[in-house]
Coordinates of C-alpha atoms in Angstrom, one line a residue:
M3 CA 5.9 17.8 9.8
G4 CA 2.7 16.0 9.2
D5 CA 4.0 14.2 6.1
A6 CA 7.1 13.1 8.0
M7 CA 4.9 11.7 10.8
I8 CA 2.9 9.7 8.3
E9 CA 6.0 8.3 6.6
T10 CA 7.4 7.0 9.9
A11 CA 4.1 5.8 11.4
L12 CA 2.9 2.2 11.3
H13 CA 1.2 1.6 8.0
L14 CA -1.0 -1.4 7.4
V15 CA -3.1 -2.6 4.5
V16 CA -6.2 -4.8 4.9
G17 CA -7.6 -7.1 2.2
T18 CA -11.3 -7.7 2.1
W19 CA -14.1 -9.8 0.6
S20 CA -16.4 -7.9 -1.8
D21 CA -19.5 -10.1 -1.3
V22 CA -19.8 -8.8 2.3
G23 CA -19.1 -5.2 1.6
G24 CA -15.4 -4.9 1.2
R25 CA -14.2 -2.4 -1.3
G26 CA -10.6 -3.6 -1.9
L27 CA -7.4 -2.9 0.0
Y28 CA -8.0 -0.6 2.9
D29 CA -5.3 1.8 4.1
V30 CA -4.9 1.7 7.9
R31 CA -2.3 3.9 9.7
L32 CA -1.3 4.6 13.3
I33 CA -0.6 8.3 13.4
D34 CA 0.4 10.0 16.7
G35 CA -1.2 7.3 18.7
A36 CA -4.5 7.2 16.8
W37 CA -5.7 4.6 14.2
V38 CA -7.0 6.0 11.0
V39 CA -8.8 4.0 8.3
G40 CA -8.2 5.6 4.9
D41 CA -9.6 5.1 1.4
A42 CA -9.8 1.7 -0.2
F43 CA -8.0 0.7 -3.4
A44 CA -10.7 -0.9 -5.5
D45 CA -8.6 -2.6 -8.1
A46 CA -7.7 -5.4 -5.7
P47 CA -11.0 -7.1 -4.7
N48 CA -11.3 -10.3 -2.7
A49 CA -7.7 -10.0 -1.5
S50 CA -7.5 -12.9 0.9
F51 CA -3.7 -13.3 1.0
G52 CA -0.6 -11.8 -0.4
V53 CA 3.2 -11.8 -0.2
H54 CA 5.9 -9.1 -0.7
A55 CA 9.0 -9.5 -2.8
S56 CA 11.5 -7.1 -1.4
R57 CA 14.0 -7.8 -4.2
H58 CA 11.7 -6.1 -6.7
G59 CA 9.4 -4.1 -4.5
L60 CA 6.4 -6.1 -5.7
H61 CA 3.3 -7.4 -3.9
Y62 CA 1.6 -10.5 -5.2
I63 CA -2.0 -10.5 -4.0
I64 CA -4.7 -13.1 -4.6
D65 CA -8.1 -12.4 -6.0
E66 CA -9.7 -15.6 -4.6
H67 CA -13.0 -15.2 -6.5
A68 CA -11.5 -14.5 -9.9
G69 CA -8.8 -17.1 -9.6
T70 CA -6.0 -14.6 -10.3
I71 CA -2.9 -13.1 -8.7
G72 CA -2.4 -9.3 -9.0
V73 CA 1.1 -8.0 -9.1
F74 CA 1.3 -4.6 -7.6
S75 CA 3.8 -1.9 -6.6
H76 CA 3.3 0.7 -3.8
D77 CA 5.2 4.0 -3.8
G78 CA 4.2 5.0 -0.3
R79 CA 1.3 7.0 -1.6
G80 CA -0.7 4.6 -3.6
W81 CA -1.0 1.3 -5.5
V82 CA -0.3 0.5 -9.1
R83 CA -1.3 -2.8 -10.8
I84 CA 1.6 -4.1 -12.8
T85 CA 0.0 -7.2 -14.3
T86 CA -2.5 -10.0 -13.5
I87 CA -1.5 -13.7 -13.4
D88 CA -3.9 -16.6 -13.9
A89 CA -3.5 -18.8 -10.8
R90 CA -4.1 -22.0 -12.9
G91 CA -6.7 -23.2 -10.4
T92 CA -9.9 -22.2 -8.7
A93 CA -10.1 -20.2 -5.4
P94 CA -6.4 -19.5 -4.8
C95 CA -6.0 -18.9 -1.1
H96 CA -2.3 -18.9 -0.2
L97 CA 1.1 -17.9 -1.7
A98 CA 4.7 -18.4 -0.9
L99 CA 8.0 -17.1 -2.3
N100 CA 11.3 -19.0 -2.0
D101 CA 14.3 -17.4 -0.3
D102 CA 15.8 -15.8 -3.4
Q103 CA 12.4 -14.8 -4.7
T104 CA 12.7 -16.6 -8.0
L105 CA 9.8 -19.0 -7.4
L106 CA 6.1 -18.2 -6.5
A107 CA 3.9 -21.0 -5.3
V108 CA 0.1 -20.9 -5.1
A109 CA -2.4 -23.1 -3.2
N110 CA -5.7 -23.3 -5.1
Y111 CA -8.3 -24.4 -2.6
G112 CA -11.2 -25.0 -5.0
S113 CA -9.3 -27.2 -7.5
G114 CA -7.1 -28.8 -4.9
S115 CA -4.0 -27.9 -6.9
V116 CA -0.6 -26.2 -6.6
S117 CA 0.9 -23.9 -9.2
L118 CA 4.5 -22.9 -9.4
F119 CA 5.7 -19.9 -11.3
R120 CA 9.3 -19.1 -12.2
L121 CA 10.0 -15.3 -11.7
N122 CA 12.3 -13.2 -13.8
V123 CA 15.3 -12.1 -11.7
R124 CA 15.3 -8.7 -13.4
D125 CA 11.7 -7.7 -12.8
G126 CA 10.0 -10.4 -10.6
L127 CA 7.4 -11.2 -13.3
P128 CA 6.5 -14.8 -14.4
I129 CA 8.6 -16.4 -17.1
G130 CA 8.3 -19.8 -18.8
D131 CA 5.7 -22.5 -18.4
V132 CA 3.6 -22.8 -15.2
Q133 CA 4.0 -26.0 -13.3
T134 CA 0.8 -27.4 -11.8
H135 CA -0.2 -30.4 -9.8
V136 CA -3.8 -31.4 -9.1
H137 CA -4.2 -33.6 -6.1
R138 CA -6.8 -36.4 -5.7
G139 CA -8.6 -37.8 -2.7
S140 CA -11.1 -37.0 0.0
G141 CA -11.7 -37.2 3.7
P142 CA -14.5 -38.4 6.1
N143 CA -16.1 -35.0 6.5
A144 CA -18.6 -35.1 3.6
Q145 CA -19.3 -31.3 3.8
R146 CA -15.7 -30.1 3.9
Q147 CA -13.6 -33.0 2.5
E148 CA -15.5 -34.1 -0.6
G149 CA -12.3 -33.5 -2.6
P150 CA -8.8 -32.1 -2.2
H151 CA -8.5 -28.6 -0.9
A152 CA -5.0 -27.1 -1.0
H153 CA -4.9 -24.5 1.8
W154 CA -1.2 -23.5 2.4
V155 CA 2.1 -23.7 0.6
G156 CA 5.6 -23.0 1.8
F157 CA 9.2 -23.7 1.0
G158 CA 11.6 -25.6 3.3
A159 CA 14.5 -23.8 4.8
D160 CA 17.0 -25.3 2.3
G161 CA 14.7 -24.5 -0.8
R162 CA 14.7 -28.2 -1.8
W163 CA 11.1 -28.8 -0.9
L164 CA 7.8 -27.2 -1.4
Y165 CA 5.2 -28.2 1.1
Q166 CA 1.4 -28.1 0.8
T167 CA -1.3 -28.7 3.3
D168 CA -4.5 -30.4 2.0
L169 CA -7.6 -29.8 4.1
G170 CA -9.7 -32.2 2.0
T171 CA -7.4 -35.3 2.1
D172 CA -5.9 -34.8 5.6
Q173 CA -2.4 -34.8 4.1
V174 CA 0.7 -32.7 3.9
L175 CA 2.5 -33.1 0.5
A176 CA 6.1 -32.5 -0.3
F177 CA 7.3 -31.6 -3.8
P178 CA 11.0 -31.8 -4.6
I179 CA 12.4 -28.7 -6.2
D180 CA 15.6 -28.9 -8.3
R181 CA 18.2 -26.2 -8.9
Q182 CA 16.4 -25.1 -12.1
G183 CA 13.1 -24.6 -10.1
V184 CA 11.5 -27.7 -11.6
M185 CA 8.8 -29.3 -9.3
G186 CA 8.9 -33.0 -9.1
P187 CA 5.9 -35.3 -8.3
P188 CA 4.8 -35.1 -4.6
A189 CA 5.1 -37.6 -1.8
I190 CA 2.9 -37.7 1.2
A191 CA 5.0 -36.0 3.8
F192 CA 2.5 -36.5 6.6
A193 CA -0.9 -38.1 7.1
A194 CA -3.0 -36.3 9.7
A195 CA -5.7 -38.0 11.7
P196 CA -8.8 -38.7 9.5
G197 CA -11.1 -35.6 9.5
A198 CA -8.5 -33.3 11.0
G199 CA -8.4 -30.9 8.1
P200 CA -4.8 -29.6 7.9
R201 CA -5.0 -25.8 7.2
H202 CA -1.8 -24.0 7.8
L203 CA 1.8 -24.9 8.7
A204 CA 4.4 -22.8 10.4
I205 CA 8.2 -23.6 10.5
H206 CA 10.1 -22.9 13.7
P207 CA 12.4 -19.9 13.0
R208 CA 15.3 -21.1 15.1
I209 CA 15.1 -24.9 15.6
G210 CA 15.9 -26.7 12.4
G211 CA 13.5 -29.5 11.4
I212 CA 10.5 -28.4 13.6
A213 CA 7.2 -27.4 12.2
Y214 CA 3.7 -26.9 13.5
L215 CA 0.5 -28.0 11.7
A216 CA -2.7 -26.3 12.6
S217 CA -5.7 -28.5 11.7
E218 CA -9.0 -26.6 11.1
L219 CA -11.5 -29.3 11.7
A220 CA -9.9 -30.9 14.6
N221 CA -9.0 -27.7 16.4
S222 CA -5.5 -29.1 17.0
L223 CA -1.8 -28.2 16.8
T224 CA 0.6 -30.9 15.8
V225 CA 4.4 -30.6 16.3
L226 CA 6.2 -32.2 13.4
A227 CA 9.8 -33.2 13.0
A228 CA 11.1 -32.8 9.4
A229 CA 13.7 -34.9 7.6
E230 CA 14.2 -35.2 3.8
G231 CA 10.7 -34.1 2.8
A232 CA 8.9 -36.1 5.4
F233 CA 7.3 -35.2 8.7
H234 CA 6.9 -37.2 11.9
E235 CA 4.4 -36.4 14.6
R236 CA 5.9 -35.6 18.0
R237 CA 2.9 -34.2 19.8
T238 CA -0.7 -33.0 19.2
V239 CA -2.5 -30.7 21.5
S240 CA -5.9 -28.9 21.4
T241 CA -6.1 -25.2 20.6
L242 CA -9.3 -24.8 22.7
P243 CA -9.7 -24.6 26.5
D244 CA -10.3 -27.8 28.4
G245 CA -14.1 -28.4 28.8
W246 CA -15.1 -25.9 26.2
V247 CA -18.1 -27.0 24.1
G248 CA -19.2 -25.3 20.8
E249 CA -18.4 -25.0 17.2
S250 CA -15.0 -23.6 16.3
A251 CA -12.4 -23.9 13.6
V252 CA -8.7 -23.1 13.6
A253 CA -7.6 -20.4 11.2
H254 CA -4.0 -19.0 11.4
V255 CA -0.8 -20.0 13.1
A256 CA 2.5 -18.1 13.7
V257 CA 5.6 -18.3 15.8
D258 CA 7.4 -15.2 17.1
R259 CA 10.9 -14.3 16.0
A260 CA 12.5 -15.6 19.2
G261 CA 10.9 -19.0 18.7
T262 CA 9.5 -19.0 22.3
R263 CA 5.8 -18.3 21.7
L264 CA 3.3 -19.7 19.2
Y265 CA -0.1 -18.2 18.4
V266 CA -3.2 -19.9 16.9
S267 CA -6.5 -18.2 16.1
N268 CA -9.9 -20.0 16.8
R269 CA -13.0 -19.0 14.8
G270 CA -16.1 -19.8 16.9
H271 CA -14.3 -19.6 20.2
D272 CA -13.1 -16.3 18.7
S273 CA -9.8 -16.3 20.5
I274 CA -6.1 -16.6 20.1
T275 CA -4.4 -19.4 22.0
V276 CA -0.9 -18.6 23.2
F277 CA 1.6 -21.5 23.5
A278 CA 4.9 -21.3 25.3
L279 CA 7.6 -23.2 23.3
D280 CA 10.4 -24.9 25.3
A281 CA 14.0 -25.4 24.1
D282 CA 12.9 -28.4 22.0
G283 CA 10.0 -26.5 20.5
M284 CA 7.4 -28.4 22.4
P285 CA 4.2 -26.3 23.1
T286 CA 2.3 -25.7 26.4
P287 CA -0.8 -23.5 26.3
I288 CA -0.6 -20.5 28.6
Q289 CA -3.5 -18.3 27.5
H290 CA -6.8 -18.3 25.5
V291 CA -7.6 -14.6 24.9
P292 CA -10.7 -13.1 23.2
V293 CA -9.8 -11.2 20.1
G294 CA -12.7 -8.7 20.4
G295 CA -14.3 -9.7 17.2
A296 CA -16.0 -12.6 15.4
S297 CA -14.2 -15.2 13.4
P298 CA -10.5 -14.3 13.5
R299 CA -9.4 -15.5 10.1
F300 CA -5.9 -14.0 10.1
F301 CA -3.6 -12.2 12.5
L302 CA -0.3 -10.3 12.0
L303 CA 2.5 -10.2 14.5
I304 CA 4.0 -6.7 14.7
E305 CA 6.6 -7.4 17.4
D306 CA 8.4 -4.0 17.2
H307 CA 5.2 -2.3 18.2
R308 CA 4.2 -5.2 20.6
L309 CA 0.9 -5.7 18.8
I310 CA -1.1 -8.4 17.1
V311 CA -3.5 -7.2 14.5
V312 CA -6.5 -9.5 13.9
A313 CA -8.8 -9.6 10.8
N314 CA -12.2 -10.8 11.9
E315 CA -14.1 -11.8 8.8
R316 CA -17.6 -12.4 10.2
D317 CA -18.2 -9.0 11.8
G318 CA -15.9 -7.1 9.5
T319 CA -13.5 -5.6 12.1
L320 CA -9.8 -5.2 12.6
T321 CA -8.9 -5.5 16.3
M322 CA -5.6 -5.0 18.1
L323 CA -4.1 -6.9 21.0
T324 CA -0.9 -6.0 23.0
I325 CA 2.0 -8.5 23.3
A326 CA 3.4 -8.4 26.9
A327 CA 7.0 -9.2 27.7
D328 CA 6.1 -12.8 28.4
G329 CA 4.3 -13.2 25.1
R330 CA 0.8 -13.1 26.6
L331 CA -1.8 -11.0 24.9
G332 CA -4.1 -8.2 26.2
P333 CA -6.9 -6.0 24.9
T334 CA -6.4 -2.5 23.6
G335 CA -10.0 -1.7 23.1
V336 CA -9.3 -0.8 19.4
S337 CA -11.8 -2.2 16.9
L338 CA -11.8 -0.7 13.4
P339 CA -14.8 -1.4 11.1
I340 CA -13.5 -2.8 7.9
P341 CA -16.2 -4.8 6.0
G342 CA -15.1 -8.2 4.8
A343 CA -11.7 -8.1 6.6
A344 CA -9.7 -11.1 5.4
F345 CA -6.0 -10.5 6.0
A346 CA -3.5 -7.7 6.8
F347 CA 0.0 -6.8 5.9
R348 CA 2.5 -4.1 6.6
V349 CA 4.0 -1.7 4.1

């Protein structure tokens, strides 16, 4: 009975930073209404992001400090490292798979580069030569924009474009991808305001050609219209409340499955801003809710449980917020101590 309960319960894994006490991937489960933090898997340190390939049952998980990508399987009881891939850049921070899971893209923050790996259709492991592009440029913020800093990668809906945000150069790049998975030279798909610091981009799940750019340094959300590898600004709004004064930096952005609510996390203000999206995808802020922790680097929407799970890196906690029927968030009072919490995913 107990084992069956565990198998059907909500099962999360939290990646952590080792330099602030994290011990790898932490097992977190919701069992009979109670949250339980289990043992950590030590062979996945500094796991700041990862993606899952359902086709092969593999997890590709970054080790940001080592500059590598671990390829893991999980059998429901534990983790097994299959192999380790050199990210071909320093401080990898984000990954993306294309729709048929034959390409894996990596954003390398430190080197300002993007790497593209072809994956074997039989086992999901890299094959052939790695394609790499190193960007050039800088921005007006001398401390944060001294050079290029690739921070996010993602494939367009039709698979013909790979997009990359660059916090250091205030640009979004677009790489054409041909049918053989060859990455062409990039074009500047969008130039953000100087000093904005583009961090993450989210594509609307239901309205074609609409995307949302979250800019870390400007604390802003920009609605973009996409066409043939280029973006055009439609509207830019602040992620912070009117009149608020203080240091803050945008972190993560996500849109719900229905495409009616958008969520952005603010580190410093330590909140999630909820935007209502109209029929054209235009945002209106409807709530700024405290996350219950410091520096919400990442959050995970779990809509079937009506939860948002927040990884707060500064105080090393995982906090939970409820999602109401109208998309607004509310506190649960749950705060789990997980040193160095950086991101979370569901297994």
